[in-house]
Coordinates of C-alpha atoms in Angstrom, one line a residue:
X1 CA -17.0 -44.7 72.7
X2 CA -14.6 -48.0 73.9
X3 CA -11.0 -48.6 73.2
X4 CA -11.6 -49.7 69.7
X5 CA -13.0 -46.4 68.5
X6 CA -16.7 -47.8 67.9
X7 CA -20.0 -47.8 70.1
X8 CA -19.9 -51.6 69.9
X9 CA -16.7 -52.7 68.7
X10 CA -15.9 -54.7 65.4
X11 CA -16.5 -58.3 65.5
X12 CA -14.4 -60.2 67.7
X13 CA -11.2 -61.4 66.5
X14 CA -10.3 -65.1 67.0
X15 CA -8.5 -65.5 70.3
X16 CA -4.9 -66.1 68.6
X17 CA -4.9 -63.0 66.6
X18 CA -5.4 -61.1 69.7
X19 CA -2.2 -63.3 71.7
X20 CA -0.1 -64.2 68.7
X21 CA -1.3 -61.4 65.5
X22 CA 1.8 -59.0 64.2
X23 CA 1.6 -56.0 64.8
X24 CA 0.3 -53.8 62.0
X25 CA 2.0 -50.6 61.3
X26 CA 1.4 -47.9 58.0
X27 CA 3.6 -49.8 55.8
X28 CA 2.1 -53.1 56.4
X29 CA -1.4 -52.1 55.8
X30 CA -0.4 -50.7 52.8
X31 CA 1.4 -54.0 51.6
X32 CA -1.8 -55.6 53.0
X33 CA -4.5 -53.0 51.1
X34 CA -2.1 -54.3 48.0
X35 CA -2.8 -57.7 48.6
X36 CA -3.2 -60.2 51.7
X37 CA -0.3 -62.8 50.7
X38 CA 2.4 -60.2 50.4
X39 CA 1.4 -58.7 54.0
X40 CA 1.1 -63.4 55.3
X41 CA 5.0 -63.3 54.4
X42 CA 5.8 -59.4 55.8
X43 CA 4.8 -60.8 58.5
X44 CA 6.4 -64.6 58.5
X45 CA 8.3 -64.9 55.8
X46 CA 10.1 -62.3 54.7
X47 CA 13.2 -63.9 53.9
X48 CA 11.6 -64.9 50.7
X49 CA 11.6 -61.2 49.7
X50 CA 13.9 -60.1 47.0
X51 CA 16.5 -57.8 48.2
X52 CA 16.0 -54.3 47.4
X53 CA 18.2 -53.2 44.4
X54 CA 21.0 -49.7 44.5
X55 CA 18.3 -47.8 43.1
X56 CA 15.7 -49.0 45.0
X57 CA 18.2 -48.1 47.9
X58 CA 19.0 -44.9 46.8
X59 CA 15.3 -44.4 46.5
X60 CA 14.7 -45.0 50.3
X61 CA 17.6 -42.5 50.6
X62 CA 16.3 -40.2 49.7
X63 CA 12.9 -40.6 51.4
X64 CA 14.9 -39.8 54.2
X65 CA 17.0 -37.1 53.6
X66 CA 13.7 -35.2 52.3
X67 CA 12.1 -36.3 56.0
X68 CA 15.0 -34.6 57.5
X69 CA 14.8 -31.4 55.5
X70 CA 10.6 -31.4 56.3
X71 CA 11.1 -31.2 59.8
X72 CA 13.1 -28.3 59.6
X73 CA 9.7 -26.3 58.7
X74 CA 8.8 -26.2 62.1
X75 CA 11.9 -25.0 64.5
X76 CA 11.7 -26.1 67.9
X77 CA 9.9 -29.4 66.8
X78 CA 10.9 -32.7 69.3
X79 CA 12.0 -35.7 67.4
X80 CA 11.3 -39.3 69.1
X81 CA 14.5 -40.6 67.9
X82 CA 14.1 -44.5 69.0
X83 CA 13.9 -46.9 67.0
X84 CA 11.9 -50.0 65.7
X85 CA 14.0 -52.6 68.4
X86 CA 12.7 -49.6 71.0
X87 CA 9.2 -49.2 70.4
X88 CA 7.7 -49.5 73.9
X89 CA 10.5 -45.8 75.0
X90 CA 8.8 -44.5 71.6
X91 CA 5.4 -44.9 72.8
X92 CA 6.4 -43.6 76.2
X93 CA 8.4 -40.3 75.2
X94 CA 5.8 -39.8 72.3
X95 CA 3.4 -39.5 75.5
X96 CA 5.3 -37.5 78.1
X97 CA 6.2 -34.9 75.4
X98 CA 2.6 -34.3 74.8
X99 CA 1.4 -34.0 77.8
X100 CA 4.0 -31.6 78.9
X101 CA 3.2 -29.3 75.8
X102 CA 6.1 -27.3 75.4
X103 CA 7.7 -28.4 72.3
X104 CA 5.2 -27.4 69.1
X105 CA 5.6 -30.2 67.2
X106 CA 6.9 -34.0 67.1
X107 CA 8.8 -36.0 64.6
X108 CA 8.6 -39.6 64.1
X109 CA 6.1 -39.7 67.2
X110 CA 4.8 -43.7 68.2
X111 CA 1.1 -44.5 68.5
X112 CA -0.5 -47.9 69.0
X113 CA -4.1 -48.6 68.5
X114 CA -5.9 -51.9 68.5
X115 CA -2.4 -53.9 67.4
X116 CA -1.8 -50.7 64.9
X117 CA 1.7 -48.8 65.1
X118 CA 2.6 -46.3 63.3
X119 CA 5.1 -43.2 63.2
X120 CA 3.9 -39.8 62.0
X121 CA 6.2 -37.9 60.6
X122 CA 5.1 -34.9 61.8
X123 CA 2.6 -34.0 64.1
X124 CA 2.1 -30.3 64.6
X125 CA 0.3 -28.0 67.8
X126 CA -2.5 -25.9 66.1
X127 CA -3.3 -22.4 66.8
X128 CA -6.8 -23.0 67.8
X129 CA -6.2 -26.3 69.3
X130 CA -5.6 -30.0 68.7
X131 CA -3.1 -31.3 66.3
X132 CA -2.6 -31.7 62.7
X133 CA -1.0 -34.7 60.7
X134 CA 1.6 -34.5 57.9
X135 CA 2.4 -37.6 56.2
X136 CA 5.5 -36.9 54.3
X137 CA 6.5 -38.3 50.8
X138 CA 9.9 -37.4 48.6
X139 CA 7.6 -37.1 45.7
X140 CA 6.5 -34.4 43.7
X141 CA 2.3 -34.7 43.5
X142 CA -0.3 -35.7 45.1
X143 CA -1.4 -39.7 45.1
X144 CA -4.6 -41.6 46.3
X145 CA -2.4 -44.0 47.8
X146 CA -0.8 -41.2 50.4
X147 CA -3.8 -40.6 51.1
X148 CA -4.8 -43.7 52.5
X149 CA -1.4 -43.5 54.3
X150 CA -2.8 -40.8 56.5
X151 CA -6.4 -42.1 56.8
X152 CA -4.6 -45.4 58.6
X153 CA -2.6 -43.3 60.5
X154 CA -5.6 -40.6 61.3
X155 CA -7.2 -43.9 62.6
X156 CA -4.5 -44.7 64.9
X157 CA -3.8 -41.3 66.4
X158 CA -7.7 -41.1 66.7
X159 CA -7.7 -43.8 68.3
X160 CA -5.9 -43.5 71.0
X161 CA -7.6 -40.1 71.8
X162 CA -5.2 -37.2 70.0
X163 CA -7.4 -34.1 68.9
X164 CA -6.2 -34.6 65.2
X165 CA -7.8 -31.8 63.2
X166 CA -6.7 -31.9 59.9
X167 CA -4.4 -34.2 57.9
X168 CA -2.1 -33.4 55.4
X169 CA 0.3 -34.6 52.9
X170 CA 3.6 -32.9 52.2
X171 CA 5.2 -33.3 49.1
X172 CA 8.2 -31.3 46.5
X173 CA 7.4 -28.9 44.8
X174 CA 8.5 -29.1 41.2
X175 CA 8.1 -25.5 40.7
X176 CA 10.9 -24.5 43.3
X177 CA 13.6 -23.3 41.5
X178 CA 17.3 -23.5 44.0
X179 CA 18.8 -20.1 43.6
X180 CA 22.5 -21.8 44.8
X181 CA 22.9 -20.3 48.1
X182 CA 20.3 -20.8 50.7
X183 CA 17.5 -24.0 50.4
X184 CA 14.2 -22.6 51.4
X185 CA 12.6 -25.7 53.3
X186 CA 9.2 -23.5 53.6
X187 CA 9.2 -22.7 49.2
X188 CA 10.8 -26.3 48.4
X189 CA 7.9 -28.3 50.2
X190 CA 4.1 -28.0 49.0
X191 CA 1.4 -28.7 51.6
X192 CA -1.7 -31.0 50.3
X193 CA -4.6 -30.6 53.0
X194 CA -6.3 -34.0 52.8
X195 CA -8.6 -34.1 56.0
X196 CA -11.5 -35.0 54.2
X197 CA -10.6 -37.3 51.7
X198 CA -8.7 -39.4 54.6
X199 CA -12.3 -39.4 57.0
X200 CA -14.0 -40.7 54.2
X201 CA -11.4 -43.3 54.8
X202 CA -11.6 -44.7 58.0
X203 CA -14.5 -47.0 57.3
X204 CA -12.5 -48.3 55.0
X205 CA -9.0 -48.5 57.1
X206 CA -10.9 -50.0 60.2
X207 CA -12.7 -52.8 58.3
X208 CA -9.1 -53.6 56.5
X209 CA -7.2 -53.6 59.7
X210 CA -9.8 -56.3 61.1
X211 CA -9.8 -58.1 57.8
X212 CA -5.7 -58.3 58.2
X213 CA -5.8 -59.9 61.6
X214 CA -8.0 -62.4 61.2
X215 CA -5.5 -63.5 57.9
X216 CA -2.8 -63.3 59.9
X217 CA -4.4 -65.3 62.7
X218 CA -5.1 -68.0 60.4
X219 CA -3.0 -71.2 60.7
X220 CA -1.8 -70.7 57.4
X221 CA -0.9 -68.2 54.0
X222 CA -4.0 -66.9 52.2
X223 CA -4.2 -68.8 48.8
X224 CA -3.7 -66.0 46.4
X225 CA -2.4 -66.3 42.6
X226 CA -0.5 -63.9 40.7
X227 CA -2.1 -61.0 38.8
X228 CA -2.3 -57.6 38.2
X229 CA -2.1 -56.5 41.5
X230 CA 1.3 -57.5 42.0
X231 CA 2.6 -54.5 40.4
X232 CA -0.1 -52.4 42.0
X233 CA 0.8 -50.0 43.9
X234 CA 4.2 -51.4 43.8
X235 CA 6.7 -54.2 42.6
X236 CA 5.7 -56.7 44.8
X237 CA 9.1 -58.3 46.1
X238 CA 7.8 -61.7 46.3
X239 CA 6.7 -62.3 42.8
X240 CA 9.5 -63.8 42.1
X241 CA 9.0 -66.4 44.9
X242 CA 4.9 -66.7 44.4
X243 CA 5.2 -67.4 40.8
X244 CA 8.6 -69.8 40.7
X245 CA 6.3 -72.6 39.7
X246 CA 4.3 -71.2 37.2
X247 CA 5.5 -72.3 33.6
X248 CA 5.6 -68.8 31.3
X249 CA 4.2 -68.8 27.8
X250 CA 6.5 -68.8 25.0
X251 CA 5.2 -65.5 24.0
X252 CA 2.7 -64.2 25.9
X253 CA 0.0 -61.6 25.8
X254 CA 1.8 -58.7 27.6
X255 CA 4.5 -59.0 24.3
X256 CA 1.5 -56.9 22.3
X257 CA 2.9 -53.3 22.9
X258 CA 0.1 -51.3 24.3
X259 CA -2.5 -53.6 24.6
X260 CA -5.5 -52.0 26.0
X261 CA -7.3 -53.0 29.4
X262 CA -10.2 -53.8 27.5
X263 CA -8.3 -56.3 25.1
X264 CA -6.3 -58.0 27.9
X265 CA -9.6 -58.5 29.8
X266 CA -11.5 -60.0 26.6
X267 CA -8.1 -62.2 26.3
X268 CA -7.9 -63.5 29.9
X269 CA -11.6 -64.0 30.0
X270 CA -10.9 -66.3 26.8
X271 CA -8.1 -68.2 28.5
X272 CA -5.3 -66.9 26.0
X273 CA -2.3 -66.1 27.6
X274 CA -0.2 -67.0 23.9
X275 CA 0.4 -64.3 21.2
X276 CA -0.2 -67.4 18.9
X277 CA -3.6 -68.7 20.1
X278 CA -4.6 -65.0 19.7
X279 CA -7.9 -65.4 16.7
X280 CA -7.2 -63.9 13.2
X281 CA -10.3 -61.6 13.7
X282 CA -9.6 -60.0 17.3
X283 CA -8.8 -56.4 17.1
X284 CA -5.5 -55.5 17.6
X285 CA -3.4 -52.6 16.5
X286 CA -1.2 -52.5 13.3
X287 CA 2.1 -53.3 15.6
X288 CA 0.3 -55.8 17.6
X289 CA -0.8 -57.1 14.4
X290 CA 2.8 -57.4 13.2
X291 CA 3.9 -58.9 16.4
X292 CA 1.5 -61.6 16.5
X293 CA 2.9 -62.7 12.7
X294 CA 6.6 -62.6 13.8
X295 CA 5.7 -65.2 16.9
X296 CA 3.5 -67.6 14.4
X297 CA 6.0 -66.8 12.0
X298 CA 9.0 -67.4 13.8
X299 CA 10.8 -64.5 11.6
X300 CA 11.7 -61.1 12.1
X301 CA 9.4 -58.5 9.6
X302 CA 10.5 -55.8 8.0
X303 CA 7.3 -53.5 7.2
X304 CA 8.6 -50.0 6.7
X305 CA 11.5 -48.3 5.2
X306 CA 14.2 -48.4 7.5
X307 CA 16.7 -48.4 4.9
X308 CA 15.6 -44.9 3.4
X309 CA 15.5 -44.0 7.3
X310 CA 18.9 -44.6 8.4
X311 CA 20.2 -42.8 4.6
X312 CA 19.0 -39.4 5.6
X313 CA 21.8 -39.2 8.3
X314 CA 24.8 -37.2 7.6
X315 CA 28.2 -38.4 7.6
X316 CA 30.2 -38.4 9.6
X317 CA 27.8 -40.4 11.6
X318 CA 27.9 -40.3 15.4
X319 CA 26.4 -41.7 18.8
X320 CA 25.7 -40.1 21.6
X321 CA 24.6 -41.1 25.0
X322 CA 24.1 -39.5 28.3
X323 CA 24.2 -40.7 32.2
X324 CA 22.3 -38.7 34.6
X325 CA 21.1 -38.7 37.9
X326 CA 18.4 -36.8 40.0
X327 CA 18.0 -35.5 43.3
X328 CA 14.5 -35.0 45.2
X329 CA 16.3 -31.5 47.1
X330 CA 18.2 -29.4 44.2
X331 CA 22.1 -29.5 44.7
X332 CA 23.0 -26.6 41.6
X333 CA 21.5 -23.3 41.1
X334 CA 18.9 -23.2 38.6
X335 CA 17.8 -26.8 39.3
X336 CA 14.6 -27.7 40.6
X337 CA 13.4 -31.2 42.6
X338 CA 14.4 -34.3 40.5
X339 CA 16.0 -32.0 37.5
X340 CA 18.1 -34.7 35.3
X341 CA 22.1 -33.6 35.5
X342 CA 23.9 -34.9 32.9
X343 CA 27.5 -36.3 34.6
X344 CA 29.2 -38.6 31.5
X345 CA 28.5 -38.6 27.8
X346 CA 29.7 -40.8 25.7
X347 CA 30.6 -40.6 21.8
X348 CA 31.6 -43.1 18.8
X349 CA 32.0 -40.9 15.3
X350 CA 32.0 -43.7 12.4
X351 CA 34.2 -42.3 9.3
X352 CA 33.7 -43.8 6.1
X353 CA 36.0 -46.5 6.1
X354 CA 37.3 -46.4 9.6
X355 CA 36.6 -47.8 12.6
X356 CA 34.8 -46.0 15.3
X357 CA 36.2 -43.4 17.1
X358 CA 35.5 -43.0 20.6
X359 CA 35.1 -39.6 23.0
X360 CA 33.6 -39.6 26.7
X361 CA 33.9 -36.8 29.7
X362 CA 32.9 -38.1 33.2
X363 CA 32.7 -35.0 35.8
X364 CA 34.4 -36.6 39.1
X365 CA 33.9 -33.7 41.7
X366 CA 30.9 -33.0 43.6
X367 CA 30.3 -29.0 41.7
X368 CA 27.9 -28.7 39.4
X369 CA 29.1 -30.9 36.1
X370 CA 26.9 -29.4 33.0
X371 CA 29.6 -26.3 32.1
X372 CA 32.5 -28.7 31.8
X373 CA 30.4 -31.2 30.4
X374 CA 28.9 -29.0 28.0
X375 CA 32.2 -27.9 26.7
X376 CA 33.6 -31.4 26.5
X377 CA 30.8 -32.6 24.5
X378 CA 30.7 -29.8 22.0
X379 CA 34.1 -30.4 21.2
X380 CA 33.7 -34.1 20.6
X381 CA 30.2 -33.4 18.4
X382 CA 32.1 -31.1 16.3
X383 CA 29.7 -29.4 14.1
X384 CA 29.0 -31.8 11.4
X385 CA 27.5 -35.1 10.9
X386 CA 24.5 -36.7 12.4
X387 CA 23.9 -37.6 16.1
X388 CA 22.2 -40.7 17.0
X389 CA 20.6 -41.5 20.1
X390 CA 18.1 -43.5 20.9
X391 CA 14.7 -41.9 22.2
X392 CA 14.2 -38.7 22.7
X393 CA 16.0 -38.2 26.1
X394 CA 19.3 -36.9 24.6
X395 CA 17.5 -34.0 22.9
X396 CA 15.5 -33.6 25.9
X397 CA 19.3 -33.3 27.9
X398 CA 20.6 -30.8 25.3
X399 CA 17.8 -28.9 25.7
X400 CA 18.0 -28.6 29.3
X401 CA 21.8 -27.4 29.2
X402 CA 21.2 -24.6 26.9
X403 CA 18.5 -23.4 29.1
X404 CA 20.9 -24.0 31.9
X405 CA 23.6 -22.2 30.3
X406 CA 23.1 -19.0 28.2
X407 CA 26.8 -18.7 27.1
X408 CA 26.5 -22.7 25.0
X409 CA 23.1 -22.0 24.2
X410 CA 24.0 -21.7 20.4
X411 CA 25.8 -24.2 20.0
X412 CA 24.3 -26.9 22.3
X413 CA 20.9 -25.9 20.1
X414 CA 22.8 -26.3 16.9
X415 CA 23.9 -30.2 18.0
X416 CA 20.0 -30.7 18.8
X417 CA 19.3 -29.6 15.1
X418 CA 21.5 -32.7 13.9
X419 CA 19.8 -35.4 16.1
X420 CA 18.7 -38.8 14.9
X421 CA 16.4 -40.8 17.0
X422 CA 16.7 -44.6 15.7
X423 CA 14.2 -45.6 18.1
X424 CA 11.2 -44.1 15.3
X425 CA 12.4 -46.2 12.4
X426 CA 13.1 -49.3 14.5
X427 CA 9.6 -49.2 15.8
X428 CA 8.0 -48.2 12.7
X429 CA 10.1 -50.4 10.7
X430 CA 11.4 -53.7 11.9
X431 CA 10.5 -56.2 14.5
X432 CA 12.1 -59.8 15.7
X433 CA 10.1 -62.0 17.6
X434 CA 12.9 -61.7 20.6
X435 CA 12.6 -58.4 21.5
X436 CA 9.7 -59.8 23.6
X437 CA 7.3 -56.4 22.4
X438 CA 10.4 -54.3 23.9
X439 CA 12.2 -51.7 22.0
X440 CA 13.9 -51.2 24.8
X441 CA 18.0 -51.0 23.3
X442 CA 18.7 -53.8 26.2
X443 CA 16.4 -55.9 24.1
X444 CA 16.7 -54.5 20.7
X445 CA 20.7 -55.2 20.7
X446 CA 20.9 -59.0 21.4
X447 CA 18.2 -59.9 18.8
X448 CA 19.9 -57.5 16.1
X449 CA 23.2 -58.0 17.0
X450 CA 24.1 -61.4 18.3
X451 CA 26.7 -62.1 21.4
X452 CA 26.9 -58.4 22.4
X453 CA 25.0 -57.4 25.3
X454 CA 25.6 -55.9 28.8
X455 CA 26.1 -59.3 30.7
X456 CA 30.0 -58.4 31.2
X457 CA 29.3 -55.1 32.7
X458 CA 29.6 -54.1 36.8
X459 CA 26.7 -51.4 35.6
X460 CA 23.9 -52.4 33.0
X461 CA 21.2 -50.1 33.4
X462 CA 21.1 -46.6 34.0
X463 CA 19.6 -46.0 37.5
X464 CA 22.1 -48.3 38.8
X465 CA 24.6 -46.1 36.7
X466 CA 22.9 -42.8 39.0
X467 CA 23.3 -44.6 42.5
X468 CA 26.9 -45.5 41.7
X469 CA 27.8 -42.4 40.9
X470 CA 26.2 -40.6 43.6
X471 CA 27.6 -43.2 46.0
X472 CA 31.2 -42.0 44.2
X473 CA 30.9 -38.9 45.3
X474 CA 30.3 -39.4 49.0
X475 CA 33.4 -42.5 49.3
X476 CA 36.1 -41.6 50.9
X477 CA 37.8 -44.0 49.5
X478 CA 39.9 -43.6 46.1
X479 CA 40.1 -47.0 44.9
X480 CA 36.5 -47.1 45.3
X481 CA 35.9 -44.1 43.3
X482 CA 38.3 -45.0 40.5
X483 CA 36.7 -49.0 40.0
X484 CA 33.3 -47.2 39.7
X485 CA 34.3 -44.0 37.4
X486 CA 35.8 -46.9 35.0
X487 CA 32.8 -48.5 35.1
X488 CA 30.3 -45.9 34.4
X489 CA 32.5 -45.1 31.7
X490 CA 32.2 -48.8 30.3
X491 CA 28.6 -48.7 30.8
X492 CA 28.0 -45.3 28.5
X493 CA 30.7 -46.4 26.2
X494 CA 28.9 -49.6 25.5
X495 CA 25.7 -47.8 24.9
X496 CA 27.2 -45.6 21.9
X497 CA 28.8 -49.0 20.9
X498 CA 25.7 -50.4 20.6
X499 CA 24.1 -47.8 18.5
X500 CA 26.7 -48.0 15.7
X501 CA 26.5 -51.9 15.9
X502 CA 22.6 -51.4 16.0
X503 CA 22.6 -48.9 12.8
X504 CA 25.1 -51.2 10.8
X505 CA 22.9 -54.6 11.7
X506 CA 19.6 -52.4 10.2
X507 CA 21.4 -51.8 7.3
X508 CA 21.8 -55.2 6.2
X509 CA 18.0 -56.2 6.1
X510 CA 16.8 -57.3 3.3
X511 CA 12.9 -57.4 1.9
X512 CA 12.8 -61.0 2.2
X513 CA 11.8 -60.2 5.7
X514 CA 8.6 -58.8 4.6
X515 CA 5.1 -59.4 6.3
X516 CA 2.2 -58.7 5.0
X517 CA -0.8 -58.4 7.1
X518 CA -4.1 -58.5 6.3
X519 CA -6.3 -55.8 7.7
X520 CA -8.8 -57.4 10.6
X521 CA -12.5 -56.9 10.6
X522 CA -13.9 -55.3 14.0
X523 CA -16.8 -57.2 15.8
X524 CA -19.8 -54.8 15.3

């Protein structure tokens, strides 16, 4: 077998790919497997990428925190600690540490194959000979796209010769439950054995890596247009750039909530991208139905009874909203991988003839913040009235902190009797043309209740809310820590705000907003 892993070889790659081609690594095969334009400006352009976001950041975080903790599996292991600016000493010690075969496992270890690097994250000595892969991932189940991730990087290590044996993913386990005093990296972690499913692979991964290099050998960017695959497997991060020309619809097809694969194909195939070119007769759902009538329309419709909805709530009426954040290792006792903590809860009570009131509680050390929280809140819920939210995640919360603690069982179960989603009777009952087939409350508030929105706030969305808090906690800087308290607190504050502004818009629609839709006939 030659140097490229075949009796003959793949065909030849055009003379500048083999001087001038990027190097391909794990990541970039992946971005290329996604789609060929995004790998072209990886590669060359990647200035034109948007800049990853705090949550996308604190995503990447804890990627690597969770790498940390893996390696701790295997005591004794040998991490190549160079770095991407020191590739050709990574290549070297990954070498010289094999072949000296003392230490039973490497981290991070550098291989190179046919203009392919890539880093395992752990390589690991077997008993009976050769070596076994472990690809990584701060997730919590198995994907076909980590899968792949170890076939190119079975490829590589293959490649270059190493006895690779088996390959393996490594991901959470959601079932681990952190008992508060010792993490137990062995019970935390669970071990997917994928050796099989990644050499069925490697076909595959060799015929992509030569497809990649003849693109990127190519004078010039692949001509590729926008589609579905840009959000496949991932946001790509030059959509933005890629479609800066392109001239939206008004309304377009992805407005119909739910539309089915099927439906979207039969539209594209048709050349529709507009709700309002959509035919009477094609089958859509009721909702669809009634969002396709608002756009031709121009009008908001009113097709349920959100009025008798909103009248079943008790006085006094109140909103409720929590912030939470997740970590991939457990931090409290009781809590498993990515359990949602609750850290800041916001409340507006709404008296009969008085303005709202307003209650919050924002835990500012790094203990565990559900006890104090849960007191707080069931002081400011009181034990009468309603309690709004919007979805289901607040009860969802609640139910979580009386499992979490026995001694406010009762009453945090008692507040989850008085709940009162508004996101049902919005969905089933009203819809304006600008919430854009959203019901998302970012969405739902502009249209219902003109000039208030989030545009004035440092935080606007609740994984940003997460990372800033989290990032709080580690500052060792006060001011710091007080400017992003105050505006976590503005954030929540504004979202219990909005529900009482929300419920008091609904309650002024009328029935002239009415539609009536007439029921479609089905193509046999």
């Amino acid at each position: 077998m030659d140097e490229h892993g075949g009796k003959d070889g793949p065909p030849e790659i055009p003379q500048r790919a083999v001087t001038e081609t990027p190097t391909l690594s794990k990541s970039r095969y992946i971005s290329g497997a996604q789609c060929h334009l995004r790998l072209w400006y990886d590669c060359y352009e990647r200035d034109l990428a948007a800049p990853p976001d705090e949550a996308l950041r604190a995503v990447f975080d804890a990627g690597h925190e969770v790498g940390e903790l893996a390696c701790r599996r295997i005591p004794g292991g040998h991490l190549v600690a160079h770095d991407h600016r020191h590739i050709p000493e990574a290549l070297d010690e990954t070498s010289r540490v094999i072949e000296a075969g003392s230490a039973p496992a490497l981290f991070e270890a550098a291989f190179r194959h046919r203009g392919v690097l890539v880093r395992a994250d752990i390589i690991e000595r077997l008993p009976g000979g050769g070596w076994r892969l472990t690809e990584v991932k701060s997730t919590t189940r198995l994907k076909d796209l980590f899968v792949l991730d170890a076939a190119v990087q079975l490829w590589v290590l293959r490649g270059t010769g190493l006895d690779v044996r088996e390959a393996c993913v490594l991901t959470l386990d959601r079932q681990y439950v952190y008992d508060g005093r010792r993490l137990d990296p062995d019970a935390l972690f669970q071990l997917h054995p994928v050796t099989g499913r990644a050499e069925a692979l490697l076909a595959t991964v060799e015929a992509g890596v030569h497809g990649m290099q003849v693109m990127l050998a190519a004078t010039g960017a692949p001509d590729i247009a926008p589609g579905g695959h840009c959000f496949d497997p991932y946001a790509c991060p030059y959509y933005a750039h890629c479609t800066r020309n392109d001239a939206p619809p008004d309304h377009g097809i992805d407005e119909l909530p739910r539309l089915a694969k099927a439906e979207r194909d039969r539209l594209d195939a048709g050349g529709i991208r507009e709700i309002r070119d959509i035919p009477d007769r094609f089958p859509l759902t009721p909702l669809q139905r009634i969002v396709r009538r608002t756009v031709i329309d121009g009008r908001p419709a009113l097709h349920g009874d959100i009025a008798g909805a909103l009248a079943r709530r008790r006085q006094p009426v109140r909103y409720l909203d929590f912030e939470t954040f997740s970590s991939a290792i457990p931090r409290f006792a009781g809590t498993r991988p990515y359990d949602a903590i609750p850290f800041l809860f916001s409340v507006h009570t709404e008296r009969r003839g008085a303005p709202p009131e307003h209650a919050d509680y924002l835990h500012e050390g790094s203990d565990d913040p559900r006890p104090a929280l849960a007191d707080r809140l069931i002081g400011a819920l009181g034990r009468s009235g309603s309690v709004c939210a919007y979805s289901g995640y607040e009860g969802r919360i609640l139910r979580d902190l009386a499992a979490a603690l026995p001694e406010r069982a009762a009453a945090l179960r008692a507040i989850g009797t008085r709940l009162f989603d508004l996101l049902p009777p919005i969905r089933g009952s009203y819809y304006h043309p600008a919430f854009r087939g959203s019901f998302s409350i970012k969405t739902v508030l502009p249209a219902l209740v003109p000039g208030m929105d989030y545009a004035d706030l440092s935080i606007a969305d609740g994984q940003t809310a997460a990372a800033r808090y989290v990032g709080a906690l580690a500052t060792d800087d006060p001011e710091e820590r007080r400017r992003t308290f105050a505006d976590l607190r503005a954030y929540c504050a504004r979202d219990t705000l909005a529900l009482a502004e929300l419920s008091r818009s609904l309650a002024t629609v009328g029935p002239e907003n009415t539609v009536r839709e007439p029921v479609p006939v089905r193509p046999a």
